[in-house]
Coordinates of C-alpha atoms in Angstrom, one line a residue:
Chain A
M1 CA 82.6 -21.8 -84.0
F2 CA 83.0 -21.9 -80.2
D3 CA 86.7 -22.3 -80.1
Q4 CA 89.0 -21.2 -77.3
E5 CA 89.2 -17.7 -78.6
V6 CA 85.4 -17.2 -78.7
I7 CA 85.0 -18.7 -75.2
N8 CA 87.7 -16.3 -73.9
M9 CA 85.9 -13.4 -75.5
L10 CA 82.6 -14.4 -73.9
L11 CA 84.3 -14.8 -70.5
R12 CA 85.8 -11.4 -70.8
G13 CA 82.4 -10.1 -71.9
I14 CA 80.8 -11.5 -68.7
W15 CA 83.5 -10.0 -66.6
E16 CA 83.2 -6.6 -68.3
T17 CA 79.4 -6.6 -67.9
V18 CA 79.6 -7.5 -64.3
Y19 CA 82.3 -4.9 -63.7
M20 CA 80.2 -2.2 -65.5
T21 CA 77.0 -3.1 -63.7
L22 CA 78.4 -3.4 -60.2
G23 CA 80.7 -0.4 -60.6
S24 CA 78.1 1.9 -61.9
T25 CA 75.5 0.7 -59.4
F26 CA 77.9 1.4 -56.6
L27 CA 78.8 4.9 -57.9
G28 CA 75.2 5.5 -58.7
Y29 CA 74.3 4.9 -55.0
V30 CA 77.1 7.2 -53.9
I31 CA 75.2 10.0 -55.7
G32 CA 71.6 8.6 -55.7
L33 CA 71.3 7.6 -52.0
P34 CA 71.9 11.1 -50.6
M35 CA 69.7 12.4 -53.4
G36 CA 66.9 10.1 -52.4
I37 CA 67.4 11.0 -48.7
L38 CA 67.3 14.8 -49.6
L39 CA 64.2 14.3 -51.7
T40 CA 62.5 12.5 -48.8
I41 CA 63.3 14.9 -46.0
S42 CA 62.8 18.1 -48.1
D43 CA 59.4 17.1 -49.3
K44 CA 56.5 19.0 -47.8
D45 CA 55.6 16.1 -45.4
G46 CA 59.2 15.3 -44.7
I47 CA 61.2 15.9 -41.6
K48 CA 62.9 19.1 -42.9
P49 CA 60.6 20.5 -45.5
N50 CA 62.3 22.7 -48.1
A51 CA 60.3 23.5 -51.1
F52 CA 63.2 25.0 -53.1
L53 CA 65.6 22.1 -52.6
Y54 CA 62.9 19.6 -53.4
K55 CA 61.9 21.4 -56.6
V56 CA 65.6 21.6 -57.8
L57 CA 66.3 17.9 -57.2
D58 CA 62.9 16.9 -58.6
V59 CA 63.6 18.8 -61.8
I60 CA 67.2 17.5 -62.2
V61 CA 65.9 13.9 -61.7
N62 CA 63.1 14.3 -64.2
I63 CA 65.3 15.9 -66.9
V64 CA 68.0 13.1 -66.7
R65 CA 65.3 10.4 -66.5
S66 CA 63.5 11.7 -69.6
V67 CA 66.5 11.5 -71.9
P68 CA 66.7 8.0 -73.5
F69 CA 69.9 6.2 -72.3
L70 CA 71.3 5.8 -75.8
I71 CA 71.0 9.6 -76.5
L72 CA 72.5 10.3 -73.1
L73 CA 75.4 8.0 -73.9
I74 CA 76.2 10.0 -77.1
L75 CA 75.5 13.4 -75.5
L76 CA 78.0 12.6 -72.8
I77 CA 80.9 11.4 -75.0
P78 CA 82.9 14.7 -74.6
F79 CA 82.4 14.5 -70.8
T80 CA 83.3 10.9 -70.7
R81 CA 86.5 11.6 -72.7
F82 CA 87.3 14.4 -70.2
V83 CA 86.8 12.1 -67.2
V84 CA 88.3 8.8 -68.4
G85 CA 90.5 9.9 -71.3
K86 CA 88.6 7.8 -73.9
S87 CA 85.0 7.3 -74.9
Y88 CA 85.0 3.5 -75.6
G89 CA 85.5 0.4 -73.4
S90 CA 83.9 -0.7 -70.2
T91 CA 85.5 1.8 -67.8
A92 CA 84.4 4.7 -70.1
T93 CA 80.8 3.3 -70.2
I94 CA 80.6 3.6 -66.4
V95 CA 80.5 7.4 -66.7
P96 CA 77.1 7.7 -68.6
L97 CA 75.8 4.7 -66.7
V98 CA 76.4 6.4 -63.4
I99 CA 74.8 9.6 -64.6
A100 CA 71.7 7.7 -65.9
A101 CA 71.5 5.5 -62.8
A102 CA 71.9 8.2 -60.1
P103 CA 68.5 9.9 -60.6
F104 CA 66.8 6.5 -61.1
I105 CA 68.3 5.4 -57.8
G106 CA 67.3 8.7 -56.1
R107 CA 63.7 8.0 -57.0
M108 CA 63.9 4.4 -55.8
V109 CA 65.4 5.4 -52.5
E110 CA 62.8 8.2 -52.1
S111 CA 59.9 5.8 -52.6
S112 CA 61.4 3.3 -50.2
L113 CA 62.0 5.8 -47.5
K114 CA 58.5 7.2 -47.9
E115 CA 57.1 3.8 -47.1
V116 CA 58.4 4.2 -43.5
D117 CA 55.4 4.7 -41.1
A118 CA 55.2 8.4 -40.3
G119 CA 54.2 7.4 -36.7
V120 CA 57.6 5.8 -36.1
V121 CA 59.3 9.0 -37.3
E122 CA 57.1 11.0 -35.0
A123 CA 58.0 8.6 -32.1
A124 CA 61.7 9.2 -32.8
K125 CA 61.1 13.0 -32.8
S126 CA 59.2 12.8 -29.5
M127 CA 62.3 11.2 -28.0
G128 CA 64.4 14.1 -29.1
A129 CA 66.1 12.5 -32.1
T130 CA 68.0 14.8 -34.5
T131 CA 67.3 14.8 -38.2
M132 CA 70.5 12.8 -38.8
T133 CA 69.6 10.2 -36.2
I134 CA 66.1 9.8 -37.8
I135 CA 67.7 9.3 -41.2
T136 CA 70.4 6.8 -40.1
R137 CA 68.6 4.9 -37.4
V138 CA 65.0 5.1 -38.4
L139 CA 64.4 5.7 -42.1
L140 CA 67.3 3.7 -43.5
V141 CA 66.9 0.8 -41.1
E142 CA 63.1 0.5 -41.3
S143 CA 63.1 0.6 -45.1
R144 CA 66.1 -1.7 -45.6
T145 CA 64.2 -4.6 -47.3
S146 CA 62.6 -2.1 -49.6
L147 CA 66.0 -0.5 -50.3
I148 CA 67.5 -3.8 -51.2
N149 CA 64.6 -4.7 -53.5
G150 CA 65.2 -1.3 -55.2
M151 CA 68.8 -2.1 -55.6
T152 CA 67.9 -5.4 -57.2
I153 CA 65.7 -3.7 -59.7
T154 CA 68.4 -1.1 -60.3
L155 CA 71.0 -3.8 -61.1
G156 CA 68.7 -5.3 -63.7
T157 CA 68.1 -1.9 -65.3
I158 CA 71.8 -1.0 -65.4
L159 CA 72.7 -4.3 -66.8
G160 CA 70.3 -3.6 -69.6
Y161 CA 71.8 -0.1 -70.1
S162 CA 75.3 -1.5 -70.2
A163 CA 74.3 -3.9 -73.0
M164 CA 72.9 -0.9 -74.9
A165 CA 76.3 0.8 -74.6
G166 CA 77.6 -2.0 -76.8
T167 CA 76.4 -0.1 -79.8
V168 CA 79.0 2.5 -79.3
G169 CA 81.8 0.2 -78.4
G170 CA 81.0 0.0 -74.7
G171 CA 82.4 -3.4 -74.1
G172 CA 80.8 -6.3 -72.3
L173 CA 78.2 -8.9 -73.5
G174 CA 76.1 -6.3 -75.3
D175 CA 79.1 -5.3 -77.4
I176 CA 79.7 -8.9 -78.4
A177 CA 76.0 -9.4 -79.2
I178 CA 76.0 -6.3 -81.5
R179 CA 79.3 -7.1 -83.3
Y180 CA 78.7 -10.8 -83.9
G181 CA 75.0 -11.1 -84.0
Y182 CA 74.1 -7.9 -85.7
Y183 CA 77.1 -7.0 -87.9
R184 CA 78.2 -10.5 -88.8
Y185 CA 74.9 -12.5 -88.6
E186 CA 76.5 -15.1 -86.3
M187 CA 73.2 -16.1 -84.6
P188 CA 74.6 -18.8 -82.2
I189 CA 77.0 -16.3 -80.5
M190 CA 74.2 -13.7 -80.2
I191 CA 72.0 -16.3 -78.6
V192 CA 74.7 -17.3 -76.2
T193 CA 75.3 -13.7 -75.1
V194 CA 71.5 -13.2 -74.6
V195 CA 71.3 -16.3 -72.5
L196 CA 74.3 -15.1 -70.5
L197 CA 72.6 -11.7 -69.9
I198 CA 69.4 -13.5 -68.8
L199 CA 71.4 -15.6 -66.4
L200 CA 73.2 -12.6 -64.9
V201 CA 69.9 -10.8 -64.3
Q202 CA 68.5 -14.0 -62.7
I203 CA 71.5 -14.3 -60.4
F204 CA 71.3 -10.7 -59.3
Q205 CA 67.6 -11.0 -58.7
T206 CA 67.9 -14.2 -56.7
I207 CA 70.7 -12.9 -54.5
G208 CA 68.9 -9.6 -53.9
M209 CA 65.6 -11.2 -52.9
A210 CA 67.3 -13.7 -50.6
I211 CA 69.2 -10.9 -48.8
S212 CA 66.1 -8.7 -48.5
N213 CA 64.0 -11.6 -47.2
K214 CA 66.7 -12.6 -44.7
L215 CA 66.8 -9.1 -43.3
D216 CA 63.0 -8.6 -43.0
R217 CA 61.8 -8.8 -39.4
R218 CA 58.2 -7.9 -40.1
K219 CA 57.1 -11.5 -40.5
K220 CA 55.7 -13.7 -37.8
Chain B
M1 CA 54.3 25.1 -9.5
A2 CA 52.3 23.2 -12.1
E3 CA 54.2 20.5 -14.0
I4 CA 52.5 21.7 -17.3
E5 CA 50.9 25.0 -17.7
V6 CA 49.1 26.0 -20.9
R7 CA 48.1 29.7 -21.4
Q8 CA 45.6 30.8 -24.0
L9 CA 46.9 28.4 -26.6
S10 CA 45.5 28.5 -30.1
K11 CA 46.5 26.5 -33.1
V12 CA 45.6 27.3 -36.7
F13 CA 46.4 24.9 -39.5
D14 CA 46.7 26.1 -43.1
L15 CA 44.6 23.6 -45.1
K16 CA 45.1 24.4 -48.8
G17 CA 45.0 28.1 -48.2
Q18 CA 42.1 27.9 -45.8
D19 CA 42.6 28.5 -42.1
F20 CA 41.4 25.7 -39.8
Q21 CA 41.3 26.5 -36.1
A22 CA 42.2 23.3 -34.4
L23 CA 42.5 24.8 -30.9
K24 CA 41.0 27.9 -29.5
D25 CA 42.2 29.8 -26.4
I26 CA 43.0 26.7 -24.2
S27 CA 44.3 27.3 -20.7
L28 CA 44.9 24.5 -18.3
E29 CA 47.3 23.5 -15.5
I30 CA 48.5 20.0 -14.8
E31 CA 49.9 19.3 -11.3
S32 CA 53.0 17.2 -10.7
G33 CA 52.1 13.5 -10.3
D34 CA 48.6 13.9 -11.7
I35 CA 47.0 11.7 -14.3
Y36 CA 45.3 14.3 -16.4
G37 CA 42.7 13.2 -19.0
I38 CA 41.9 15.1 -22.1
I39 CA 38.7 13.8 -23.7
G40 CA 36.8 14.7 -26.8
M41 CA 35.3 13.3 -30.0
S42 CA 37.6 12.7 -32.9
G43 CA 38.4 16.0 -34.5
A44 CA 38.0 17.9 -31.2
G45 CA 41.7 18.8 -31.2
K46 CA 43.0 16.5 -28.4
S47 CA 45.9 15.0 -30.5
T48 CA 47.0 18.5 -31.6
L49 CA 46.8 19.7 -28.0
V50 CA 49.1 16.9 -26.7
R51 CA 51.6 17.6 -29.6
C52 CA 51.6 21.3 -28.5
L53 CA 52.8 20.2 -25.1
N54 CA 56.1 18.7 -26.4
F55 CA 56.2 21.2 -29.3
L56 CA 55.9 18.5 -32.0
E57 CA 53.3 21.1 -33.1
R58 CA 54.1 24.7 -32.5
P59 CA 51.2 26.7 -31.1
T60 CA 50.0 29.6 -33.3
Q61 CA 49.3 31.6 -30.2
G62 CA 49.7 31.2 -26.4
E63 CA 52.3 29.7 -24.2
V64 CA 53.3 26.3 -22.9
F65 CA 55.3 26.0 -19.7
V66 CA 56.8 22.6 -18.7
R67 CA 58.2 22.6 -15.2
G68 CA 58.4 26.4 -15.4
Q69 CA 60.2 26.4 -18.7
D70 CA 58.7 28.4 -21.5
M71 CA 58.8 25.9 -24.4
A72 CA 58.8 28.6 -27.1
S73 CA 62.0 30.1 -25.8
L74 CA 64.0 26.9 -26.3
S75 CA 66.4 26.4 -29.2
E76 CA 66.1 23.2 -31.4
A77 CA 68.8 21.5 -29.4
Q78 CA 67.2 22.5 -26.0
L79 CA 63.9 21.4 -27.3
R80 CA 65.2 17.9 -28.1
K81 CA 66.6 17.8 -24.6
A82 CA 63.3 18.8 -23.1
R83 CA 61.5 16.1 -25.1
Q84 CA 63.6 13.5 -23.5
E85 CA 62.0 14.4 -20.2
M86 CA 58.5 14.0 -21.7
A87 CA 58.0 10.7 -23.3
M88 CA 55.1 9.7 -25.5
I89 CA 53.1 6.6 -26.4
F90 CA 50.8 6.2 -29.3
Q91 CA 47.6 4.5 -30.5
H92 CA 49.5 2.4 -33.0
F93 CA 52.6 1.9 -30.8
N94 CA 55.0 3.1 -33.4
L95 CA 57.8 0.6 -32.7
L96 CA 60.7 0.0 -35.0
M97 CA 59.5 -3.1 -36.9
Q98 CA 63.0 -4.1 -38.0
K99 CA 64.4 -4.0 -34.5
N100 CA 63.8 -6.5 -31.7
V101 CA 62.2 -5.6 -28.4
I102 CA 65.4 -4.9 -26.5
D103 CA 66.8 -2.6 -29.3
N104 CA 63.4 -0.8 -29.4
V105 CA 63.7 -0.1 -25.7
C106 CA 67.3 0.9 -26.0
F107 CA 66.6 3.3 -28.8
P108 CA 66.0 6.5 -26.8
L109 CA 69.0 5.7 -24.7
R110 CA 71.3 5.1 -27.7
I111 CA 70.3 8.4 -29.3
Q112 CA 71.2 10.1 -26.0
G113 CA 74.6 8.5 -26.3
V114 CA 74.3 5.9 -23.6
N115 CA 76.7 3.0 -24.3
K116 CA 75.3 -0.3 -25.5
A117 CA 75.9 -2.4 -22.4
D118 CA 74.3 0.2 -20.0
A119 CA 71.3 0.7 -22.3
K120 CA 70.7 -3.0 -22.5
K121 CA 70.8 -3.4 -18.8
R122 CA 68.3 -0.6 -18.3
A123 CA 66.1 -2.1 -21.1
M124 CA 66.0 -5.5 -19.3
E125 CA 64.9 -3.7 -16.0
L126 CA 62.2 -2.0 -17.9
L127 CA 61.0 -5.1 -19.6
E128 CA 60.8 -6.6 -16.2
I129 CA 58.5 -3.8 -15.0
V130 CA 56.1 -4.1 -18.0
G131 CA 56.1 -7.9 -17.7
L132 CA 57.9 -8.8 -20.9
A133 CA 61.3 -9.9 -19.6
D134 CA 61.1 -13.1 -21.7
K135 CA 60.3 -11.3 -25.0
G136 CA 63.6 -9.3 -25.4
R137 CA 64.6 -11.1 -28.5
S138 CA 61.2 -11.1 -30.2
Y139 CA 60.3 -8.7 -33.0
P140 CA 57.3 -6.4 -32.8
A141 CA 55.5 -8.4 -35.5
Q142 CA 55.5 -11.4 -33.2
L143 CA 53.8 -9.6 -30.4
S144 CA 50.1 -8.9 -29.7
G145 CA 48.8 -5.4 -29.5
G146 CA 48.9 -5.3 -25.7
Q147 CA 52.5 -6.6 -25.7
K148 CA 53.5 -4.0 -28.3
Q149 CA 52.0 -1.2 -26.1
R150 CA 54.0 -2.6 -23.2
V151 CA 57.2 -2.4 -25.2
A152 CA 56.3 1.2 -26.2
I153 CA 55.7 2.0 -22.5
A154 CA 59.1 0.5 -21.6
R155 CA 60.7 2.5 -24.4
A156 CA 59.0 5.6 -23.1
L157 CA 60.3 5.1 -19.6
A158 CA 63.9 4.4 -20.7
S159 CA 65.0 8.0 -20.5
N160 CA 63.5 8.5 -17.0
P161 CA 60.9 11.0 -18.1
K162 CA 59.1 13.3 -15.7
I163 CA 56.0 13.3 -17.9
L164 CA 54.3 10.7 -20.1
L165 CA 52.0 11.7 -22.8
C166 CA 49.6 9.0 -23.9
D167 CA 47.9 9.6 -27.2
E168 CA 44.9 7.2 -27.5
A169 CA 47.2 4.6 -26.1
T170 CA 44.4 2.0 -25.6
S171 CA 42.1 2.8 -28.5
A172 CA 43.5 0.0 -30.7
L173 CA 43.2 -2.6 -27.9
D174 CA 40.4 -4.8 -26.7
P175 CA 38.6 -4.1 -23.4
Q176 CA 40.6 -6.7 -21.4
T177 CA 44.0 -5.5 -22.8
T178 CA 42.9 -1.9 -22.2
A179 CA 42.3 -2.7 -18.6
S180 CA 45.7 -4.3 -18.1
I181 CA 47.5 -1.4 -19.9
L182 CA 45.6 1.2 -17.8
A183 CA 46.5 -0.8 -14.6
L184 CA 50.2 -0.7 -15.7
L185 CA 50.0 3.0 -16.3
K186 CA 48.4 3.6 -12.9
D187 CA 51.1 1.5 -11.3
I188 CA 53.9 3.4 -13.0
N189 CA 52.3 6.7 -12.0
E190 CA 52.2 5.6 -8.4
K191 CA 55.6 4.0 -8.3
F192 CA 57.6 6.6 -10.2
G193 CA 55.5 9.7 -9.7
I194 CA 55.4 10.4 -13.4
T195 CA 52.9 13.0 -14.4
M196 CA 50.6 11.6 -17.1
V197 CA 48.5 13.2 -19.8
V198 CA 46.0 10.8 -21.2
I199 CA 44.3 11.5 -24.5
T200 CA 41.2 9.5 -25.2
H201 CA 37.7 9.5 -26.6
Q202 CA 36.5 6.9 -24.1
M203 CA 35.0 8.1 -20.8
A204 CA 35.7 4.7 -19.3
V205 CA 39.5 5.3 -19.6
I206 CA 39.2 8.6 -17.9
R207 CA 37.2 7.1 -15.0
E208 CA 39.5 4.2 -14.7
I209 CA 42.8 6.2 -14.1
C210 CA 42.5 9.9 -14.3
K211 CA 42.2 12.3 -11.4
H212 CA 41.5 15.4 -13.5
V213 CA 39.9 15.8 -16.9
A214 CA 39.5 18.4 -19.5
I215 CA 36.7 18.2 -22.1
L216 CA 37.5 19.4 -25.5
N217 CA 34.8 20.2 -28.1
H218 CA 35.6 21.6 -31.5
G219 CA 38.9 22.9 -30.3
E220 CA 37.6 24.6 -27.2
L221 CA 37.9 23.6 -23.6
V222 CA 34.4 23.3 -22.4
E223 CA 34.8 21.9 -18.9
E224 CA 37.6 21.0 -16.6
G225 CA 38.0 19.6 -13.2
E226 CA 38.1 16.5 -11.0
V227 CA 36.9 13.4 -12.7
E228 CA 34.5 12.4 -9.9
E229 CA 32.9 15.9 -9.9
I230 CA 32.5 16.1 -13.7
F231 CA 31.2 12.6 -13.9
N232 CA 28.6 13.2 -11.2
H233 CA 27.6 16.7 -12.2
P234 CA 28.4 17.4 -15.8
K235 CA 27.7 21.0 -16.7
S236 CA 28.4 21.2 -20.4
A237 CA 26.4 19.5 -23.1
A238 CA 29.6 17.9 -24.4
A239 CA 30.4 16.4 -21.0
R240 CA 26.9 15.0 -20.8
E241 CA 27.1 13.5 -24.2
L242 CA 30.4 11.8 -23.4
I243 CA 29.2 10.5 -20.1
L244 CA 25.9 9.2 -21.5
G245 CA 27.8 7.7 -24.4
D246 CA 25.2 9.1 -26.7
I247 CA 27.5 10.6 -29.2
S248 CA 25.8 11.5 -32.4
E249 CA 27.8 14.3 -33.9
G250 CA 24.8 16.5 -34.7
Q251 CA 23.9 17.0 -31.1
W252 CA 27.3 18.4 -30.2
N253 CA 27.2 21.9 -31.3
G254 CA 24.4 23.8 -29.6
G255 CA 23.9 21.6 -26.6
I256 CA 20.2 21.9 -27.0
R257 CA 18.6 18.5 -26.8
Q258 CA 15.2 17.8 -28.1
Q259 CA 12.6 17.1 -25.5
D260 CA 11.0 13.9 -26.7
I261 CA 7.7 12.7 -25.8
V262 CA 8.4 10.0 -23.3
H263 CA 6.3 7.5 -21.5
E264 CA 8.0 8.0 -18.2
A265 CA 7.1 11.2 -16.5
K266 CA 10.6 11.7 -15.3
K267 CA 14.0 10.3 -15.9
L268 CA 16.8 10.2 -13.4
R269 CA 20.4 9.5 -13.9
I270 CA 21.9 8.0 -10.7
V271 CA 25.5 7.5 -10.0
F272 CA 26.8 4.9 -7.7
S273 CA 30.0 5.8 -6.0
E274 CA 30.0 4.7 -2.4
N275 CA 27.2 2.2 -1.9
S276 CA 28.0 -1.3 -0.9
S277 CA 27.6 -3.6 -3.7
F278 CA 25.9 -6.0 -1.3
E279 CA 23.0 -3.7 -0.7
P280 CA 20.3 -3.9 -3.4
V281 CA 19.3 -0.2 -3.3
I282 CA 17.0 -0.1 -6.3
A283 CA 15.3 -3.3 -5.4
N284 CA 14.7 -2.1 -1.8
M285 CA 13.3 1.1 -3.1
I286 CA 10.8 -0.7 -5.3
L287 CA 9.8 -2.9 -2.4
Q288 CA 9.3 0.1 -0.1
F289 CA 7.2 2.2 -2.5
G290 CA 5.5 -0.7 -4.2
V291 CA 5.7 0.9 -7.7
P292 CA 7.7 -0.3 -10.7
V293 CA 10.6 1.8 -12.1
N294 CA 11.8 1.4 -15.6
I295 CA 15.5 0.7 -15.9
L296 CA 16.4 2.5 -19.2
R297 CA 20.1 2.0 -18.9
A298 CA 22.5 0.4 -16.5
N299 CA 26.2 0.1 -16.3
T300 CA 27.5 -0.8 -12.9
K301 CA 30.2 -3.0 -11.5
N302 CA 31.5 -4.2 -8.2
V303 CA 34.9 -2.7 -7.4
G304 CA 36.2 -4.1 -4.2
G305 CA 32.8 -4.3 -2.5
I306 CA 31.7 -0.8 -3.7
A307 CA 29.1 -0.4 -6.4
K308 CA 30.5 1.8 -9.2
G309 CA 28.7 3.0 -12.2
E310 CA 25.5 4.7 -13.3
M311 CA 22.0 3.9 -14.1
I312 CA 19.1 5.7 -15.7
L313 CA 15.6 5.1 -14.3
G314 CA 12.2 6.1 -15.6
L315 CA 10.0 7.0 -12.6
P316 CA 6.3 6.4 -12.5
E317 CA 3.7 9.3 -12.7
G318 CA 2.9 11.4 -9.7
E319 CA 4.9 14.3 -8.5
E320 CA 4.7 13.5 -4.8
L321 CA 5.8 9.9 -5.4
Q322 CA 8.7 11.1 -7.6
Q323 CA 9.8 13.4 -4.8
Q324 CA 9.7 10.6 -2.3
I325 CA 11.7 8.3 -4.5
E326 CA 14.3 11.0 -5.1
Q327 CA 14.5 11.7 -1.4
Y328 CA 15.0 8.0 -0.7
M329 CA 17.8 7.7 -3.2
I330 CA 19.6 10.8 -1.8
E331 CA 19.4 9.3 1.7
K332 CA 21.0 6.1 0.4
G333 CA 24.0 8.2 -0.8
L334 CA 23.3 8.2 -4.5
E335 CA 24.1 11.1 -6.8
I336 CA 21.0 11.9 -8.8
E337 CA 20.1 14.3 -11.6
E338 CA 17.3 14.6 -14.0
V339 CA 18.0 13.9 -17.6
T340 CA 16.0 14.6 -20.7
G341 CA 15.9 13.3 -24.2
D342 CA 17.1 10.0 -25.4
V343 CA 19.2 8.1 -23.0

């Protein structure tokens, strides 16, 4: 059963899954990081309170986060076709993944940044720091271990979403698991793909934790 | 010209729709080079007042002038510039935990655009001043409380401020560390002529380093003047409470103290300020009059051969005898005043 063809298919599946996960996490942060920063500073205890901006972002984040990913995936098919030109394959899957990931990342970033001691922010203000300086040199730096932990969690979640996209021809290991395991009852291939998915999550998790530990200076 | 001048300042906070008056009609002047204490119980408004000086909090009413400059007239950018001239240290130090000591001290310089090499050089000089030259590469988590406050002081001095605001800077430290931090602040005041505003709830801190003091009680300034004068002759109830260290919240408002039934006919608070610590004044007095006095409370120490501190004595019955004893103590150069109630 595990001939060269199947092995090649699995290898391609691994590559596609990693590509989708890392690609959409990266693009997710491009949108989610500024979103999280804006949520933090515009909140009523933030450094630039703005009730309107906070409310708008808060509602957007909540709406997107309350739609189940599978539904979002189908809802976004026309949009995905417009952006990528087709609605199947791993590159096309990145579009709904990014849209689902960005608000999730925004919330993660918000909660990390809010862990930063308000006293340190006040100290920076008392030195005459601008809002931008406080963001780049205080908030993001002081919360970096928490941010990296958040990114590790995000990677795991997006990996899971990418496997779900397999049901609509999304490519990657999830796609293989559905086609072989579900439609063709080939249990061994399904088990192998599941084990590979578990291994990938473990690897992301281990690397993420190691980096965040290495960067943490709060220990004795 | 006063370094800092506060005119009729009030601050009202909006707490869930309810107005809370944190500061009420405060006026004070702080001279250049002074160490000015602001003392009060927690909730008295001292932290709010100090934040109104650098406009971290905007006063609801009134004016703040720093070196003649009306703070309310400044734009955001000018305000940031002004804040660089008035550094601040905090009860919980507020250091960057992910940055080492040198980078913490460099921080205010870097945000002013000083290049890395120059900032580092200045940081090393400052660490030398605060006695932490060997800790540059350590991270705050590896330092003790006193060391962290020293780093915070070095950081505050980095931008050559004219004014240093100290918000409960020693409240999280043990008495010994407190003494060493206060000595460092005094030293810096003398060496660099930096005007200091010291916020505290501890009278001992005020007596240790301040020249002038303002007493805040429930958002109002109740007494203000030279430390020596206020310590020796407190006028307000709040000042008495702080000095006597008898600080049950309930007694703060009216200033009326219950006259208890006491065994001693009269209680005197005496303040030592110029007596030689080698002269046993109280013991001599007892020998001379041949009557016992009851020491109800005593807190004195020897500072360079001079007795400093205070004591509360219960005098024996007999008006004539009491007068003689009082006369004796005045002749010996002690400040005395009668006290009532629990001491």
